[in-house]
XYZ file of C-alpha atoms in Angstrom:
677
model
C 132.158 111.479 86.183
C 129.279 112.347 83.710
C 125.777 112.720 85.597
C 122.782 111.442 83.931
C 120.370 114.054 82.581
C 116.989 114.503 84.561
C 113.940 113.215 82.504
C 113.192 116.880 82.079
C 116.337 117.718 80.533
C 116.326 114.626 78.769
C 113.259 115.604 76.866
C 114.802 119.220 75.983
C 117.789 117.286 74.859
C 115.823 115.050 72.602
C 114.097 117.612 70.962
C 117.278 119.735 70.124
C 118.815 116.451 68.578
C 117.768 114.904 65.284
C 115.982 112.798 67.289
C 111.971 113.067 66.875
C 109.706 113.720 69.548
C 107.275 110.873 70.471
C 103.489 112.695 71.116
C 100.197 111.210 72.145
C 97.299 112.930 71.953
C 94.543 113.144 74.924
C 91.052 113.752 73.879
C 87.803 115.045 76.193
C 84.804 116.169 75.485
C 81.999 116.611 78.050
C 78.273 115.513 77.757
C 77.423 119.089 76.991
C 79.981 119.255 74.149
C 78.895 116.109 72.612
C 75.186 117.497 72.223
C 76.892 120.465 70.144
C 78.111 118.110 67.648
C 82.048 117.954 69.183
C 82.990 114.761 69.418
C 86.123 112.604 70.030
C 86.333 112.540 66.050
C 85.990 116.084 65.702
C 88.796 116.743 68.318
C 91.110 114.070 67.188
C 91.423 115.270 63.744
C 92.609 118.307 65.159
C 95.379 117.211 67.196
C 96.315 114.705 64.712
C 96.963 117.586 62.066
C 98.777 119.545 64.630
C 101.184 116.619 65.467
C 101.955 116.129 62.013
C 102.659 119.749 61.517
C 105.039 119.840 64.437
C 106.898 116.831 62.773
C 106.342 114.595 65.883
C 105.735 111.167 66.159
C 102.155 110.186 66.772
C 102.352 107.107 69.065
C 99.273 106.762 70.721
C 95.686 108.199 71.632
C 93.937 108.401 75.116
C 90.267 109.494 74.889
C 87.574 110.109 77.519
C 84.130 110.944 76.128
C 81.533 112.313 78.174
C 83.586 113.154 81.043
C 83.679 116.433 83.042
C 86.631 118.621 83.063
C 86.114 119.075 86.974
C 87.185 115.391 87.597
C 90.711 114.778 88.477
C 92.973 112.230 86.480
C 92.015 109.490 88.574
C 88.378 109.671 88.147
C 88.869 109.650 84.064
C 89.765 106.157 82.881
C 91.990 107.095 79.939
C 93.902 109.794 81.395
C 94.406 107.669 84.110
C 95.723 105.161 81.728
C 98.000 107.590 80.327
C 99.452 108.768 83.509
C 100.402 105.011 84.621
C 101.878 104.772 80.998
C 104.111 107.956 81.519
C 105.556 106.451 84.740
C 107.048 103.403 82.529
C 110.353 103.069 82.088
C 111.715 103.680 79.404
C 109.262 106.541 78.951
C 107.026 105.770 76.026
C 106.190 109.341 74.700
C 107.647 112.716 75.312
C 104.723 115.203 74.553
C 100.708 114.866 75.307
C 98.595 117.023 72.896
C 95.188 118.526 73.697
C 92.595 120.218 71.412
C 92.363 123.449 73.765
C 93.553 124.151 77.561
C 89.648 123.277 79.053
C 90.312 119.938 77.819
C 93.011 119.756 80.281
C 90.421 120.336 83.438
C 88.153 123.341 84.159
C 89.360 123.393 88.028
C 92.953 124.173 89.207
C 93.284 120.931 90.786
C 91.862 118.884 87.724
C 94.034 120.915 85.472
C 97.489 121.125 87.580
C 97.775 117.818 89.014
C 98.536 115.797 85.951
C 100.299 118.475 84.163
C 102.670 118.868 87.102
C 103.214 115.316 87.547
C 104.010 114.608 83.710
C 106.614 117.801 83.625
C 108.248 116.165 86.655
C 108.327 112.842 84.612
C 109.785 114.818 81.473
C 106.795 115.038 79.713
C 105.165 118.303 78.125
C 101.678 119.310 77.178
C 100.810 121.030 73.957
C 97.736 123.140 73.364
C 96.465 123.004 69.432
C 94.103 126.032 69.756
C 96.472 128.679 70.838
C 99.890 126.426 69.569
C 101.725 126.603 72.765
C 103.433 124.100 75.206
C 104.608 124.192 78.573
C 108.475 123.514 77.761
C 109.002 127.176 77.706
C 108.264 130.391 80.147
C 106.143 131.837 77.615
C 104.348 128.585 77.193
C 103.786 127.952 81.046
C 102.419 131.615 81.107
C 100.051 130.949 78.802
C 98.588 127.786 80.167
C 98.326 129.366 83.543
C 96.002 131.840 81.666
C 94.211 128.892 80.078
C 93.747 127.162 83.310
C 92.292 130.321 85.036
C 89.775 131.201 82.217
C 88.518 127.500 82.098
C 87.935 127.983 85.778
C 86.165 131.296 85.711
C 84.140 130.129 82.823
C 83.078 127.018 85.039
C 82.151 129.399 87.836
C 80.317 131.824 85.494
C 78.291 129.202 83.975
C 77.409 127.580 87.413
C 76.437 131.098 88.931
C 74.309 132.108 85.783
C 72.455 128.636 86.072
C 71.971 129.069 89.756
C 70.628 132.306 89.628
C 68.055 131.218 87.222
C 67.293 128.328 89.313
C 66.797 130.601 92.351
C 64.178 132.837 90.551
C 62.313 130.045 89.631
C 61.852 128.312 93.067
C 60.957 131.970 94.419
C 58.068 132.134 91.808
C 56.670 128.714 92.947
C 57.900 127.011 89.828
C 59.711 123.771 89.412
C 63.360 124.375 89.757
C 64.798 121.077 88.948
C 65.448 117.828 90.639
C 63.453 114.957 91.606
C 59.450 115.814 91.767
C 57.578 114.229 94.565
C 55.406 111.184 94.069
C 51.804 112.410 93.468
C 52.679 115.711 91.670
C 53.805 116.247 87.897
C 54.953 119.759 86.165
C 53.026 121.515 83.496
C 55.183 123.542 80.713
C 54.759 126.408 82.468
C 56.789 124.910 85.540
C 53.702 124.741 87.691
C 53.178 121.729 90.147
C 49.855 120.040 89.791
C 48.517 116.723 91.052
C 49.139 113.529 88.742
C 46.122 111.632 88.756
C 47.466 108.153 88.634
C 49.998 108.662 91.428
C 47.345 110.119 93.546
C 45.015 107.192 93.125
C 48.100 105.132 94.322
C 48.519 107.694 97.372
C 44.746 107.906 98.120
C 44.486 103.676 98.178
C 47.368 103.418 100.138
C 46.416 106.053 103.201
C 42.880 103.946 103.124
C 44.575 100.708 103.536
C 47.042 101.857 106.041
C 44.489 103.534 108.366
C 42.350 100.587 108.374
C 45.138 97.868 108.724
C 47.920 99.756 110.111
C 50.469 97.613 108.089
C 52.773 99.118 105.209
C 53.322 95.637 104.310
C 49.415 95.232 103.661
C 49.594 98.889 101.750
C 52.328 97.331 99.545
C 50.484 94.170 98.512
C 47.457 96.169 98.068
C 48.784 98.457 95.755
C 50.818 95.693 93.685
C 47.849 93.762 93.233
C 45.902 96.604 91.825
C 48.934 97.484 89.456
C 49.441 100.836 90.999
C 53.296 100.993 90.954
C 55.965 103.624 91.652
C 56.552 105.742 88.966
C 59.388 103.681 87.341
C 56.993 101.379 87.257
C 58.398 98.994 90.184
C 56.287 97.450 92.485
C 55.963 98.838 96.213
C 57.963 97.783 99.159
C 56.719 98.497 102.735
C 59.521 101.009 103.011
C 58.984 102.623 99.784
C 55.667 103.148 100.285
C 55.808 104.409 104.064
C 58.393 107.095 102.587
C 56.120 108.322 99.991
C 52.782 108.741 102.060
C 54.558 110.048 105.444
C 57.048 112.178 103.400
C 57.047 116.068 103.849
C 55.409 116.782 100.507
C 52.332 114.648 101.245
C 51.883 115.874 104.763
C 52.886 119.612 104.605
C 51.964 120.150 101.047
C 55.574 121.835 100.181
C 58.841 121.423 98.860
C 61.812 122.947 100.831
C 64.271 123.808 98.008
C 67.959 124.133 99.144
C 67.025 122.723 102.351
C 69.373 120.630 104.922
C 70.994 118.943 102.043
C 71.848 121.846 100.152
C 75.934 122.877 99.932
C 76.706 125.239 102.519
C 79.514 127.900 103.278
C 81.400 128.039 106.417
C 79.014 129.958 108.076
C 76.070 127.614 107.461
C 74.134 129.497 104.604
C 73.507 128.050 101.273
C 76.255 128.811 98.874
C 74.163 129.164 95.580
C 71.087 131.076 97.033
C 68.548 131.000 100.043
C 66.250 128.410 101.030
C 62.956 128.654 99.654
C 59.545 126.793 100.446
C 57.432 125.585 97.458
C 53.491 125.154 98.248
C 52.218 122.250 96.649
C 48.468 121.521 95.808
C 47.286 119.356 98.497
C 46.563 115.630 98.081
C 44.634 114.917 101.367
C 42.699 117.169 103.485
C 43.621 118.170 106.936
C 41.442 115.724 108.277
C 42.792 113.044 106.214
C 46.589 113.928 107.324
C 45.738 113.913 110.943
C 44.181 110.432 110.754
C 47.194 109.045 108.756
C 49.343 110.728 111.341
C 47.225 108.976 114.091
C 47.420 105.396 112.381
C 51.004 105.600 111.999
C 51.662 106.606 115.887
C 49.442 103.885 116.941
C 51.297 101.013 114.974
C 52.878 98.493 117.198
C 56.667 99.523 117.547
C 59.098 96.964 117.861
C 60.986 97.155 121.301
C 64.739 97.132 120.846
C 67.236 95.989 123.381
C 70.803 97.143 123.862
C 72.173 96.991 120.524
C 74.967 94.602 120.030
C 78.041 95.599 117.987
C 78.288 93.325 115.105
C 82.086 93.580 113.522
C 81.270 92.600 110.220
C 78.541 94.659 109.564
C 78.378 95.926 105.655
C 81.852 94.034 105.420
C 81.086 90.810 104.607
C 79.151 89.593 101.136
C 77.092 86.688 100.923
C 77.234 83.821 98.214
C 74.556 85.625 96.456
C 76.547 88.912 96.259
C 74.592 90.983 98.915
C 75.650 91.998 102.294
C 75.290 90.235 105.515
C 73.721 92.319 108.384
C 73.609 91.644 112.115
C 70.211 90.360 113.342
C 69.052 89.208 117.078
C 67.246 85.980 116.062
C 66.218 84.831 119.466
C 66.762 86.436 122.717
C 69.892 84.433 123.264
C 70.965 83.983 119.639
C 72.639 86.544 117.669
C 73.525 85.866 113.693
C 74.294 87.436 110.707
C 71.334 87.450 108.016
C 71.907 88.024 104.245
C 69.984 91.266 102.896
C 69.102 88.857 100.025
C 66.546 87.096 102.235
C 64.335 89.889 102.051
C 61.902 90.213 99.261
C 62.508 92.956 96.573
C 59.141 94.178 96.932
C 55.969 93.206 98.908
C 54.893 89.730 97.339
C 57.662 89.066 95.129
C 58.772 86.124 96.598
C 62.613 86.438 95.408
C 64.388 85.872 98.393
C 67.675 84.111 98.576
C 68.391 80.856 100.313
C 71.750 82.309 101.953
C 72.300 80.577 105.433
C 72.227 82.624 108.604
C 75.660 82.588 110.158
C 76.347 82.390 113.678
C 77.769 85.680 114.628
C 80.002 84.952 117.569
C 81.846 82.075 115.786
C 82.347 83.979 112.361
C 83.471 87.345 114.009
C 86.037 85.106 116.184
C 87.576 83.320 113.254
C 87.847 86.715 111.084
C 89.448 88.658 113.764
C 91.858 85.815 114.714
C 93.008 86.254 111.009
C 93.028 89.716 111.168
C 95.226 89.784 114.182
C 97.805 87.267 112.491
C 98.086 89.827 109.552
C 98.478 92.862 112.029
C 101.042 91.168 113.898
C 103.115 89.990 111.360
C 106.045 92.543 110.706
C 106.643 91.302 107.047
C 103.130 91.349 106.161
C 102.564 94.833 107.405
C 105.584 95.704 105.510
C 104.091 94.460 102.308
C 100.961 96.513 102.993
C 103.193 99.510 103.349
C 105.065 98.759 99.988
C 101.641 98.320 98.563
C 100.292 101.454 99.691
C 103.611 103.374 98.319
C 103.075 101.781 95.050
C 99.509 102.916 94.446
C 100.039 106.618 95.808
C 103.075 107.419 94.107
C 101.450 110.427 92.370
C 100.398 111.842 95.993
C 103.973 112.100 97.475
C 105.556 114.307 95.105
C 107.830 116.937 97.190
C 106.998 120.534 96.148
C 109.741 122.110 97.868
C 111.795 123.251 94.997
C 108.473 124.235 92.874
C 107.705 126.565 95.778
C 111.004 127.963 96.098
C 110.811 128.717 92.410
C 107.471 130.563 92.848
C 108.818 132.677 95.913
C 111.768 133.754 93.442
C 109.010 134.763 90.551
C 107.010 136.389 92.807
C 109.741 138.595 94.588
C 110.931 139.382 90.883
C 107.511 140.413 89.947
C 107.187 142.567 93.021
C 110.222 144.087 92.207
C 109.096 144.720 88.556
C 105.598 146.426 89.530
C 107.625 148.712 92.038
C 109.954 149.781 89.289
C 107.020 150.204 86.833
C 104.755 152.066 89.093
C 107.409 154.607 90.221
C 108.604 155.046 86.587
C 104.973 155.648 85.307
C 104.097 158.050 88.466
C 107.137 160.088 87.447
C 106.463 160.214 83.818
C 102.996 161.320 84.723
C 103.901 163.985 87.186
C 106.271 165.297 84.568
C 103.796 165.739 81.995
C 101.534 167.861 84.470
C 98.974 165.106 85.824
C 97.678 165.789 89.076
C 98.919 163.097 92.242
C 95.508 161.193 91.836
C 96.217 160.890 88.062
C 99.644 159.931 88.340
C 98.505 157.161 91.032
C 95.920 156.077 88.384
C 98.502 155.805 85.525
C 100.646 153.874 87.844
C 98.221 151.261 88.428
C 97.149 150.876 84.706
C 101.013 150.543 83.871
C 101.610 147.718 86.398
C 98.041 146.127 85.818
C 99.725 143.167 83.562
C 102.361 142.571 86.226
C 99.639 142.625 88.953
C 97.511 140.018 87.161
C 100.990 138.079 86.642
C 101.490 138.409 90.612
C 98.172 136.977 91.201
C 98.670 134.181 89.303
C 102.051 133.223 90.758
C 100.520 133.738 94.432
C 97.727 131.229 93.243
C 100.271 128.801 91.922
C 101.934 129.072 95.153
C 98.780 128.469 97.409
C 98.496 125.314 95.174
C 101.997 124.001 95.441
C 101.760 124.616 99.531
C 98.489 122.411 99.364
C 99.853 119.700 97.441
C 103.156 119.819 99.885
C 100.603 119.657 102.707
C 99.121 116.535 101.254
C 102.518 115.003 100.423
C 103.215 115.388 104.198
C 99.894 113.534 105.011
C 100.776 110.825 102.849
C 104.057 110.665 104.894
C 102.361 110.643 108.243
C 99.746 108.076 106.712
C 103.012 105.743 106.041
C 104.017 106.218 109.496
C 100.896 105.657 111.056
C 100.737 102.047 109.193
C 103.872 101.568 111.110
C 102.341 102.514 114.362
C 99.193 100.430 113.936
C 101.497 97.430 113.021
C 103.287 97.870 116.541
C 99.890 98.649 118.354
C 98.750 95.394 116.926
C 101.501 93.379 118.627
C 100.792 95.087 121.880
C 97.053 95.901 122.408
C 95.024 94.117 120.012
C 93.907 91.502 122.854
C 92.534 94.429 124.907
C 90.302 96.005 122.110
C 86.515 96.365 122.982
C 83.981 95.239 120.402
C 83.244 98.638 119.045
C 87.027 99.495 118.664
C 87.558 96.395 116.804
C 84.631 97.056 114.638
C 86.081 100.746 113.978
C 89.443 99.011 113.445
C 88.133 96.665 110.887
C 86.349 99.619 108.870
C 89.551 101.719 108.806
C 91.575 98.448 107.627
C 89.029 98.522 104.682
C 88.579 94.983 105.394
C 86.201 93.247 102.949
C 85.050 89.437 103.718
C 83.408 87.336 101.038
C 81.563 83.989 102.048
C 83.029 81.819 99.277
C 81.398 78.018 100.815
C 79.252 77.328 103.787
C 76.713 74.700 104.669
C 72.847 75.534 105.343
C 72.276 76.564 109.031
C 70.613 73.622 110.864
C 67.097 74.624 112.293
C 65.697 73.574 115.674
C 67.568 73.363 118.938
C 71.095 72.799 119.091
C 72.141 69.155 120.163
C 73.316 69.211 123.590
C 74.678 65.690 123.620
C 77.213 66.735 120.644
C 78.035 70.074 122.283
C 78.951 67.888 125.393
C 81.667 65.759 123.337
C 82.818 68.871 121.551
C 83.587 70.689 125.162
C 85.157 67.739 126.543
C 87.227 67.042 123.533
C 86.192 63.077 123.173
C 85.127 60.986 120.570
C 81.812 59.427 120.693
C 82.166 55.492 122.240
C 80.766 52.497 120.340
C 78.133 50.926 122.624
C 78.925 46.994 123.248
C 76.966 45.003 125.417
C 79.864 45.079 127.689
C 79.775 49.074 127.468
C 76.210 49.020 128.492
C 76.550 46.879 131.508
C 79.262 49.329 132.503
C 76.572 52.347 132.470
C 73.472 50.497 133.139
C 73.497 51.049 136.730
C 73.903 54.794 136.278
C 70.993 55.342 133.654
C 68.143 54.759 135.972
C 64.848 52.997 135.987
C 62.057 53.453 133.502
C 59.121 55.723 134.176
C 57.851 55.205 130.392
C 58.027 52.839 127.984
C 61.260 53.856 126.808
C 64.092 51.549 126.413
C 67.056 53.232 128.068
C 69.668 51.336 126.094
C 67.957 52.242 122.829
C 67.878 55.925 124.011
C 71.519 56.104 124.571
C 72.289 54.360 121.479
C 69.971 56.875 119.477
C 71.713 59.781 121.193
C 75.191 58.571 120.462
C 74.306 57.913 116.851
C 73.052 61.589 116.912
C 76.267 62.769 118.154
C 78.298 60.906 115.222
C 75.736 61.404 112.199
C 74.244 65.024 113.072
C 70.802 63.577 112.319
C 67.889 65.665 113.629
C 65.878 64.425 116.788
C 62.625 64.407 114.624
C 63.963 62.587 112.171
C 65.720 59.856 114.467
C 62.434 59.619 116.309
C 60.652 58.978 113.304
C 63.176 56.170 112.257
C 62.912 54.389 115.501
C 59.368 54.993 115.996
C 59.901 57.200 119.192
C 58.606 60.558 120.428
C 61.283 62.914 119.444
C 60.360 65.249 122.424
C 60.662 62.461 124.891
C 64.205 61.735 123.389
C 64.979 65.630 123.739
C 63.494 65.487 127.515
C 65.495 62.559 128.481
C 68.867 63.764 127.251
C 68.470 66.988 129.024
C 67.992 65.323 132.398
C 71.112 63.200 131.738
C 72.984 66.107 131.033
C 71.721 68.391 133.761
C 71.962 66.222 136.583
C 75.685 64.956 135.543
C 74.442 61.268 134.742
C 75.695 61.636 131.182
C 79.236 62.812 132.264
C 79.684 59.842 134.507
C 78.499 57.346 132.025
C 81.065 58.498 129.463
C 83.714 58.308 131.863
C 83.251 54.870 132.310
C 83.248 54.454 128.710
C 86.442 56.486 128.120
C 88.720 53.361 127.137
C 86.593 51.800 124.556
C 86.556 52.556 120.620
C 85.331 55.632 119.654
C 84.184 57.562 116.490
C 84.359 61.290 115.433
C 81.848 63.840 116.617
C 79.855 65.212 113.575
C 80.801 68.344 112.420
C 79.253 70.622 109.773
C 80.971 71.505 106.478
C 83.391 74.488 106.983
C 82.047 77.911 106.031
C 84.962 79.411 104.349
C 85.466 83.052 104.281
C 87.665 85.068 102.041
C 89.195 88.420 103.776
C 90.911 91.166 101.679
C 92.778 94.148 103.273
C 93.111 97.031 101.408
C 95.949 98.892 103.045
C 95.256 102.496 100.992
C 91.921 102.525 103.035
C 94.046 102.066 106.529
C 96.221 105.204 105.372
C 93.366 107.175 104.001
C 91.677 107.386 107.571
C 94.598 107.739 109.526
C 95.767 110.914 107.994
C 94.138 114.223 108.108
C 92.474 115.370 105.058
C 93.343 111.927 103.237
C 91.704 110.084 100.348
C 89.036 108.142 100.231
C 90.873 104.841 99.398
C 88.926 104.463 95.795
C 92.366 104.169 93.907
C 93.101 100.348 92.975
C 95.597 98.747 95.209
C 97.130 95.489 95.169
C 95.531 93.402 98.087
C 96.880 91.198 100.617
C 94.377 88.036 100.780
C 93.997 85.636 103.792
C 91.457 83.165 104.108
C 89.443 82.037 107.080
C 87.744 79.017 107.517
C 85.537 78.292 110.652
C 83.383 75.217 111.295
C 79.985 76.074 112.467
C 78.521 74.663 115.671
C 74.997 74.268 114.572
C 79.112 107.749 100.254
C 84.411 120.048 102.050
C 86.080 120.021 98.812
C 89.847 119.505 99.276
C 91.974 122.576 98.722
C 93.630 122.648 95.156
C 96.663 121.143 93.791
C 99.403 123.748 92.918
C 100.142 124.816 89.390
C 103.314 124.677 87.448
C 105.957 127.635 88.055
C 108.235 129.031 85.382
C 111.664 128.091 84.788
C 111.546 124.508 84.223
C 114.205 123.165 82.136
């Protein structure tokens, strides 16, 4: 029986026959390289000539211009497209040509991730600058050296840059980053006050001390056209952040403060924390006056916060997110963020309606339960995740075993080389110490090779751990489905909110009716709760209920009032509009309906009319919400060290319609071992 050759062997056999290898070139230049004049066209000419010289067929080009070499394949659009094409069957190309090694990537993870996956697919990478490819042991060795050089170069550049920045900060000069509002920087790097910006700060402080309102400060500055540094009008939050910031209140910048990258011991990685003194905008008395005014400002007393299941997960018709809001002591709603002005006095709020929180959450949660309780849907979600993460689940067992064998061979070679060099030195009359030095010099190239192989093994082991994590995440999805069938009904609101976040749920309002203002209609609610239609009131019907409706202590016609209330339950008109239509006081109508409902009179009257003809109870237009569940987000948070779920995945969609009653670095991935066919 003839065995089908592996993809890698197939590529080698193709190269060994008369068939022409198919090559694509991958072109990448960073923004810095562009500034030096090395653009895509420059590198493209070199790769095209190289492909022609090799006698390969040039079948395509992929280019990422202005992208850093530290980014992984998924973060470079055309490299991502290249990888997707490489996975196709039949495979569209055999070689990927780059101009130089650092074009592949400047970090081990960015370098080896896609090179290794291409090798597993039977596709090899050729480097123009040093004329090698990784289809041979010598080519793989050279590629490993290029990868180490690219990463070392990146680290050296960063160290030199960070060292210069640290010296500037220690000298009290501008170290880079955002300059605080109110200051500017001279050519010498010194901080000085900015005349226009300090005018805005001084006026803002004066207005706030007088009125104790940040909205009033923003409105005043906007009316005087004293805008932000970018020329945009102020918001109350924006101006408060400037006036009450550390720079204004304490006349300083804390360089490499709380937000600085830190090591495991909590120390800044790139240099020590430095406090840079700034020229003061206000005197100490003015600052104390500002602090006192802010402390005396009325504060909103918050009650116990309710858990809003869809906070930050539901977008409105205008594209903004809905946020939870306590509209009244007993009423909770979702309010679109677009209803807030973009700046003080803008008047550009959207008209997206408020959504009654409990009803929306109940309907969306019911849809989620249906999805999680459906074994077939959960199986489809699992398959979507499998399709999206094919590159993250590569088994590295064989690669690690090959590396172990190569490491053992190099260790034996080092031992033999050192022993031979030491004996030769001793025979020549060198001292023991000199013989040891000679042995170290002789074995230095092999030691470098050993270090590189051990580094690749660590990369491969990290890659293998990620593959194991991916498997655990898939198992977690299956466990989640089982849990859904058993325990979802017992979850608290906080647990529900956490689960929705884990699922990567995205809700979008695609159609809704405006929310009715005013007090909810008690008569309509009575019919809804009772599950009954609204009776048509005839003369005979009125005679049946007339004894129950009581005498009149006012000029209201009781039959007219009953008819108006029944009409309201059918039409959904507001009480104020019905009162105006019939020449009656709407408050009187509301009071009478409340009395009949509270003492049971209305229920008794409707019971006597249960056999008459009825009309449907008014209901507002449905609010339609489209819900998307992203399975990759589920798995990314179930597994340790998982991804952030940013990779595109084919979503499962479900529609919910309700009727309303009123942003440490991961371990690097492994390199490519020698000995690949």
